[in-house]
PDB file of C-alpha atoms in Angstrom:
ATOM      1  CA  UNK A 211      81.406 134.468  71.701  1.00  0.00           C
ATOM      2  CA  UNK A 212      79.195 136.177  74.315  1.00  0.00           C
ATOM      3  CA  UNK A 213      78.554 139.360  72.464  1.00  0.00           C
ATOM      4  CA  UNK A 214      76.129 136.726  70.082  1.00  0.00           C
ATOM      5  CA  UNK A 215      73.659 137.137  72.651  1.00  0.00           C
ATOM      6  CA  UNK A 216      73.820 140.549  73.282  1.00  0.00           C
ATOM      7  CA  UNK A 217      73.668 141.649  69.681  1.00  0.00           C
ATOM      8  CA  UNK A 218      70.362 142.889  68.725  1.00  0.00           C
ATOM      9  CA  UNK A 219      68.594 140.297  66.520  1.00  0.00           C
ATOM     10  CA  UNK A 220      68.772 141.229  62.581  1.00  0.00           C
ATOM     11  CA  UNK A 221      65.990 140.080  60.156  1.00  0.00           C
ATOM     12  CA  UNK A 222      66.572 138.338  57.024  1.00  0.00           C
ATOM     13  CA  UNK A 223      65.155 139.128  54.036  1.00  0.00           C
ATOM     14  CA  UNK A 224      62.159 137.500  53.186  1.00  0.00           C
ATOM     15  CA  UNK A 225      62.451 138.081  49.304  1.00  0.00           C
ATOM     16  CA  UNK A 226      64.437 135.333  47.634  1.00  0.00           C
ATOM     17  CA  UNK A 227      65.363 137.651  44.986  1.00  0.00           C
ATOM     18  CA  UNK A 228      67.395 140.047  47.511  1.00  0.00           C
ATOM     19  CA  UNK A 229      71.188 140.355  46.668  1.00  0.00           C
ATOM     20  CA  UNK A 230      73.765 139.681  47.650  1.00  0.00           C
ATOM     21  CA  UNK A 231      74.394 143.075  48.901  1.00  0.00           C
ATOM     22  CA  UNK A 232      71.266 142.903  51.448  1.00  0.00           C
ATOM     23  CA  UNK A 233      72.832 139.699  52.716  1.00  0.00           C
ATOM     24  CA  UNK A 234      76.373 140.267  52.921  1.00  0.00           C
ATOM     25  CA  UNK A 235      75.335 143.466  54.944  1.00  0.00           C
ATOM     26  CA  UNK A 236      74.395 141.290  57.992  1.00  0.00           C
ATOM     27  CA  UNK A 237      77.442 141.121  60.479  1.00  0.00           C
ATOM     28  CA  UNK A 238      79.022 137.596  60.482  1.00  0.00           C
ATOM     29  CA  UNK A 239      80.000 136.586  64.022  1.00  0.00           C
ATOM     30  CA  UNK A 240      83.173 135.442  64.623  1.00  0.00           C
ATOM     31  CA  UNK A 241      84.393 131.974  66.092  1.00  0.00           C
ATOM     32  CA  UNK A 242      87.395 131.864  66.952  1.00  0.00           C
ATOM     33  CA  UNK A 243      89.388 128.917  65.506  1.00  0.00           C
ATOM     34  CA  UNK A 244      90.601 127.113  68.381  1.00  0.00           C
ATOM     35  CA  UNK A 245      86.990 125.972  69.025  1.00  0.00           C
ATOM     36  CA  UNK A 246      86.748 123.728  65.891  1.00  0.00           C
ATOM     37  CA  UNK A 247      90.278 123.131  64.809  1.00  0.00           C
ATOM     38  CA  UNK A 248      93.346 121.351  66.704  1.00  0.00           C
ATOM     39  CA  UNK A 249      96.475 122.951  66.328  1.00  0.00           C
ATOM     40  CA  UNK A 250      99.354 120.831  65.551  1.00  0.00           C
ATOM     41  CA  UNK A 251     101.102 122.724  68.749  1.00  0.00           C
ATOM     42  CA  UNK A 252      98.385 121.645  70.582  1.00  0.00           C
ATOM     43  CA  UNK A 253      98.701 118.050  69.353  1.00  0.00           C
ATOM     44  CA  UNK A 254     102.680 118.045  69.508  1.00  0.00           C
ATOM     45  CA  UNK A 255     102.219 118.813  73.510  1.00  0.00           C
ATOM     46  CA  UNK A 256      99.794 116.217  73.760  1.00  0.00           C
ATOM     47  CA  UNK A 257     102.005 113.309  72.480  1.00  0.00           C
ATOM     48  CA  UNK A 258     105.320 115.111  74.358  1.00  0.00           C
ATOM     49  CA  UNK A 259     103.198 114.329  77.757  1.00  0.00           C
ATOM     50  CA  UNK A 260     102.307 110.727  76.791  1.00  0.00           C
ATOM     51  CA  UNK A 261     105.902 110.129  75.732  1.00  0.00           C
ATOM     52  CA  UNK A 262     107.385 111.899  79.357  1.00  0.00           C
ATOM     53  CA  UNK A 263     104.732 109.684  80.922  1.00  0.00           C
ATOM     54  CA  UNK A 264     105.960 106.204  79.101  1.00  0.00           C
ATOM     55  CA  UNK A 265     109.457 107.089  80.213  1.00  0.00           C
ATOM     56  CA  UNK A 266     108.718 107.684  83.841  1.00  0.00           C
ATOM     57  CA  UNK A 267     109.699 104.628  84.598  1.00  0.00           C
ATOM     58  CA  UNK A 268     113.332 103.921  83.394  1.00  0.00           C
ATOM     59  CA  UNK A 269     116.370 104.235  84.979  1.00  0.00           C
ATOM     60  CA  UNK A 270     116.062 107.788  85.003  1.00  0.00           C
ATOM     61  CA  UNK A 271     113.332 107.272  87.832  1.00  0.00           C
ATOM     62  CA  UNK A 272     115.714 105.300  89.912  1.00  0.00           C
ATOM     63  CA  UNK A 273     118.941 107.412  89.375  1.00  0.00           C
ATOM     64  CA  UNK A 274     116.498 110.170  90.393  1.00  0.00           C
ATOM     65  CA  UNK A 275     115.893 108.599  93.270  1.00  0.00           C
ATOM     66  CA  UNK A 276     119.592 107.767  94.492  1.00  0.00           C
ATOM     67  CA  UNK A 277     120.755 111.597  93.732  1.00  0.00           C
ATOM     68  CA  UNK A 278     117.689 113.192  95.720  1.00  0.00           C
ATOM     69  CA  UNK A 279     119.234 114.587  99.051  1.00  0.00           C
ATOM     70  CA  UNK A 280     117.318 113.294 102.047  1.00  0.00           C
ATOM     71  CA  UNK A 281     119.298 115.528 104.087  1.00  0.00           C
ATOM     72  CA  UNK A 282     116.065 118.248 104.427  1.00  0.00           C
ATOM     73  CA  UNK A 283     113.774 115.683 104.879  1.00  0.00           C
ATOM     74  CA  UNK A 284     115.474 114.251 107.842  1.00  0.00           C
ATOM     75  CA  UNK A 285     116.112 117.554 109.064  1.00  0.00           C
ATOM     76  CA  UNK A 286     111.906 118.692 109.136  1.00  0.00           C
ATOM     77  CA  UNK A 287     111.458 115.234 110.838  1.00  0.00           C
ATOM     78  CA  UNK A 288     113.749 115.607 113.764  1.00  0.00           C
ATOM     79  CA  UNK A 289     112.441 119.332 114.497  1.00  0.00           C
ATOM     80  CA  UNK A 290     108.673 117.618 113.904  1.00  0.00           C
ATOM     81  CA  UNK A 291     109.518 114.549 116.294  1.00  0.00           C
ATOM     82  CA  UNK A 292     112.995 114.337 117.898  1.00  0.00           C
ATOM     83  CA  UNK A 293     112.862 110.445 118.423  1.00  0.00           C
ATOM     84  CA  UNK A 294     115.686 108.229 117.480  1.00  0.00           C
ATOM     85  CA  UNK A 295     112.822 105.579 116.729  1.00  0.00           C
ATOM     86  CA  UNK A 296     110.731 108.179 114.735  1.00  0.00           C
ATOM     87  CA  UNK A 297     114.139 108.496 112.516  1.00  0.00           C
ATOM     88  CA  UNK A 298     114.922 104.179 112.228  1.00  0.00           C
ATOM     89  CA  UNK A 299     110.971 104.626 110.888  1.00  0.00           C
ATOM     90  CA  UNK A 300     111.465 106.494 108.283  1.00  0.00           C
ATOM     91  CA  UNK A 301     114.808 105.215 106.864  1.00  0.00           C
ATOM     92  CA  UNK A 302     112.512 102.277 106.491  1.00  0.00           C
ATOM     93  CA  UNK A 303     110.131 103.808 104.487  1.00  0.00           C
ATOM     94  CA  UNK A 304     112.912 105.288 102.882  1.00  0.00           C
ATOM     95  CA  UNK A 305     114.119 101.792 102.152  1.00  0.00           C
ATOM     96  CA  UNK A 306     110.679 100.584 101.210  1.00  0.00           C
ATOM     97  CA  UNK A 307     110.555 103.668  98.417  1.00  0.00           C
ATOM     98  CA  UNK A 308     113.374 102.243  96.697  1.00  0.00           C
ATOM     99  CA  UNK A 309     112.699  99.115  96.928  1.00  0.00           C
ATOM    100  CA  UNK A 310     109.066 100.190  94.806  1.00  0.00           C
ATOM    101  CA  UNK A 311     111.272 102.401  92.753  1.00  0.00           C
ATOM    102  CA  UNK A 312     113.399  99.292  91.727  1.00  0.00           C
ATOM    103  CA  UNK A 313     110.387  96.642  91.067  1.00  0.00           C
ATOM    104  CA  UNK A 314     108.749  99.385  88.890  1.00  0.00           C
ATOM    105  CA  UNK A 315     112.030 100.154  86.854  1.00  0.00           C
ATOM    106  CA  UNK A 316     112.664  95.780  86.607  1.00  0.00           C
ATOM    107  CA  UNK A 317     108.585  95.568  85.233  1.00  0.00           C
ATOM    108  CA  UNK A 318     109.002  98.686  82.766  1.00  0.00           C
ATOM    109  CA  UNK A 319     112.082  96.888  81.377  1.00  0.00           C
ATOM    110  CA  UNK A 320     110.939  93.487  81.587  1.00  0.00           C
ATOM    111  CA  UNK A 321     107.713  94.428  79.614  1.00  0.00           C
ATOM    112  CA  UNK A 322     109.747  96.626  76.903  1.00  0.00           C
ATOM    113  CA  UNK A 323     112.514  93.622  76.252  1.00  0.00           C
ATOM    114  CA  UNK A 324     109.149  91.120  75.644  1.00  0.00           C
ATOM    115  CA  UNK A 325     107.844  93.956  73.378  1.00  0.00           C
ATOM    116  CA  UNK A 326     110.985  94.850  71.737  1.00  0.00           C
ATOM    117  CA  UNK A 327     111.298  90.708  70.884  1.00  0.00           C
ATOM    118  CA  UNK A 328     108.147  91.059  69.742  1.00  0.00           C
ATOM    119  CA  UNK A 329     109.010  93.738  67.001  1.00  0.00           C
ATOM    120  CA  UNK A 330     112.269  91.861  66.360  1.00  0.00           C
ATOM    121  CA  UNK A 331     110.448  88.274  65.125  1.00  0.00           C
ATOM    122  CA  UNK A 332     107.442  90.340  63.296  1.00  0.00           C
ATOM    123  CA  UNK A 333     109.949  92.416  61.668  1.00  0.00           C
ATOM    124  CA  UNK A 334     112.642  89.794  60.686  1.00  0.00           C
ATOM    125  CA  UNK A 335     109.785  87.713  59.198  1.00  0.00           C
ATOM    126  CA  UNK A 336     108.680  90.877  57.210  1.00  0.00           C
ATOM    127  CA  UNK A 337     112.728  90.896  55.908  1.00  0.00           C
ATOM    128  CA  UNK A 338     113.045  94.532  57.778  1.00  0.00           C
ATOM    129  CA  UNK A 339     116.945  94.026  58.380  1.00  0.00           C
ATOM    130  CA  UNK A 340     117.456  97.792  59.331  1.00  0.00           C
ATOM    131  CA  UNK A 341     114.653  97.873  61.351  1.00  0.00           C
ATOM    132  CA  UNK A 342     115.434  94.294  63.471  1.00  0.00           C
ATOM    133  CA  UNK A 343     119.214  95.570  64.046  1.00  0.00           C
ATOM    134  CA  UNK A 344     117.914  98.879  65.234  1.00  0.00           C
ATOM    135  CA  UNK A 345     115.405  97.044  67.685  1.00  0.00           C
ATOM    136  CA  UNK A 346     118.384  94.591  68.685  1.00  0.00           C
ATOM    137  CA  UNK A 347     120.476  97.748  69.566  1.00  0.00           C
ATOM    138  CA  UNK A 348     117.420  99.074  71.550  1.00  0.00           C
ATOM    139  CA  UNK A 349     117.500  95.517  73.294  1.00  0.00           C
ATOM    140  CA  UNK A 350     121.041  95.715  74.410  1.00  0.00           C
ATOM    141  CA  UNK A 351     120.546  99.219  75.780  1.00  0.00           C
ATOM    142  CA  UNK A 352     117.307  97.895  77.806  1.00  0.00           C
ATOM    143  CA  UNK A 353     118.998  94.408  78.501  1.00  0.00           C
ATOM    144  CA  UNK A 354     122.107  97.114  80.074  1.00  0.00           C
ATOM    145  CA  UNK A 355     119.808  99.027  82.043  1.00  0.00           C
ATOM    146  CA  UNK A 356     118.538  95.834  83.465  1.00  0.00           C
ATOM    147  CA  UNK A 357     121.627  94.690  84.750  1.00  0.00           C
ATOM    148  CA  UNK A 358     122.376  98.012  85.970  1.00  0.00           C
ATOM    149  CA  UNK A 359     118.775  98.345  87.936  1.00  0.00           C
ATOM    150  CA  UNK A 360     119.654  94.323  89.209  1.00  0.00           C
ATOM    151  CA  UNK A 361     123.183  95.305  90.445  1.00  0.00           C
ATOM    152  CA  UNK A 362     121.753  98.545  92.175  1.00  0.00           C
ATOM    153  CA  UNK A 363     119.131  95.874  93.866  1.00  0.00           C
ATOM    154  CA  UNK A 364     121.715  93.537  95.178  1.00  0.00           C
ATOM    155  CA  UNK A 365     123.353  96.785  96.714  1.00  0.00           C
ATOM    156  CA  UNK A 366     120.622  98.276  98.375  1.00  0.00           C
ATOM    157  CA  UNK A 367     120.309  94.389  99.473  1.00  0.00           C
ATOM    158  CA  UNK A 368     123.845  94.414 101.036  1.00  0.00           C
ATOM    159  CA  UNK A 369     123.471  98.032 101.786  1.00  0.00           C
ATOM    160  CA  UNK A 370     126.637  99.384 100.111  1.00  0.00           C
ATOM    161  CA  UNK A 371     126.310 101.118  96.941  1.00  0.00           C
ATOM    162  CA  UNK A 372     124.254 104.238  95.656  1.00  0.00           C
ATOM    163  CA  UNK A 373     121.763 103.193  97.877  1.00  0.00           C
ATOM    164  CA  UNK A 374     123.240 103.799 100.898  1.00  0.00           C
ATOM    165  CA  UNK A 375     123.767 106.962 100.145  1.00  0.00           C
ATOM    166  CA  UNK A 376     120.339 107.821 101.005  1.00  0.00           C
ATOM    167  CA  UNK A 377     120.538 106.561 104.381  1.00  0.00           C
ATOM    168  CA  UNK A 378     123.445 108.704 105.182  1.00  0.00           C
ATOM    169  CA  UNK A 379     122.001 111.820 103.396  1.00  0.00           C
ATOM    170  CA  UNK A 380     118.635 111.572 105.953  1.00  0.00           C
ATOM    171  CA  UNK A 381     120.850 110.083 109.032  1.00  0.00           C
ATOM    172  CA  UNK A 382     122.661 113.125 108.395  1.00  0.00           C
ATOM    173  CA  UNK A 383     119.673 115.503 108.215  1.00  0.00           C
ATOM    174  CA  UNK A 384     118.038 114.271 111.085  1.00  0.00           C
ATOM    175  CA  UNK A 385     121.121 114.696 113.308  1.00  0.00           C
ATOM    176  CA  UNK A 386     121.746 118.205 112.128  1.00  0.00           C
ATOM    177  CA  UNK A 387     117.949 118.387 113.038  1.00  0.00           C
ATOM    178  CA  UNK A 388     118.569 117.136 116.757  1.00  0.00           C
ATOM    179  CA  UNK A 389     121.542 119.572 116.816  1.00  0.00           C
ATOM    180  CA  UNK A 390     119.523 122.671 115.879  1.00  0.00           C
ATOM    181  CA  UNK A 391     117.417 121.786 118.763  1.00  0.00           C
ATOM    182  CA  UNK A 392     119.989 121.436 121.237  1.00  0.00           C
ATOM    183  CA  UNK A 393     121.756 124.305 120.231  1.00  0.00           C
ATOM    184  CA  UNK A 394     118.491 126.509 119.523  1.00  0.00           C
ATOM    185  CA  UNK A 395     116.871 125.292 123.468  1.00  0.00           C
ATOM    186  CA  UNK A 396     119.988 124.762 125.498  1.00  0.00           C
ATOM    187  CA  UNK A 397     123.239 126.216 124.322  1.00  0.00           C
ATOM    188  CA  UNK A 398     122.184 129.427 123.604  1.00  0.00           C
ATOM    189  CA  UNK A 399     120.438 130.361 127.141  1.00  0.00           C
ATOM    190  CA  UNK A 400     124.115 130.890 128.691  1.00  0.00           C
TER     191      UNK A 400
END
């Protein structure tokens, strides 16, 4: 596209009556297509990333959440700051992160069973009866997740479950962390 300005300029022809052989000797530039036109690749990616994004928040985000090992984390953080309280501080920010992991999940579900019912009246009153049993199968998957997301809740409330799990992955790190530093600083001097 920058070679347009370096070309030297070419005259037309002044005469109306030139032909087409004068014309077509003039060398066309060339724009490549990508500037004008949208490929449907291009497009296909687009809506892939809006759909990823939508889903973020399921109970794939959660479940993420549970099987991430804390164990490194709490390992940096006791080599960074070897404090018992410095550890009780972040298994509380730990706790808090779930906690905002689990409201999200409960609002993306709570907003997609009020949509899905939605869909299900606007359809049935249309006479869609394929459509309005697929959406009620779509609401029992949601309304399962829901009660899955709820029962993970009341764990991390009781603190048994999944959720503990985290706790004892990080507890675990950050001891292994204090060990290291014993063993690097004391034990191995004698």
């Amino acid at each position: 596209m920058f070679n347009f300005f370096k070309r030297k300029a070419e005259i037309l022809p002044l005469n109306p009556s030139s032909t087409n052989e004068e014309i077509n000797r003039i060398n066309p530039i060339d724009i490549p297509e990508n500037i004008f036109i949208e490929n449907e690749k291009d497009l296909a990616l687009k809506n892939d990333d809006v759909a990823a994004k939508k889903v973020d928040h399921s109970i794939e985000l959660l479940f993420d959440f549970l099987d991430k090992n804390h164990e490194t984390k709490g390992y940096d953080d006791a080599l960074m700051n070897p404090d018992t309280k410095h550890m009780e501080q972040n298994i509380d920010s730990l706790k808090n992160q779930l906690e905002r992991t689990i409201r999200r999940v409960k609002t993306f579900y709570e907003d997609f069973i009020k949509e899905i019912d939605f869909h299900i009246d606007s359809r049935a009153r249309s006479g869609m009866v394929d459509v309005v049993d697929e959406l009620k199968m779509k609401k029992n998957i949601a309304e399962s997740h829901m009660k899955k997301v709820l029962e993970i809740e009341t764990e991390h409330i009781n603190n048994i479950g999944d959720s503990k799990g985290i706790i004892i992955s990080y507890t675990r790190g950050f001891m292994n962390g204090l060990s290291a530093i014993s063993h690097h600083s004391i034990l191995k001097r004698f």
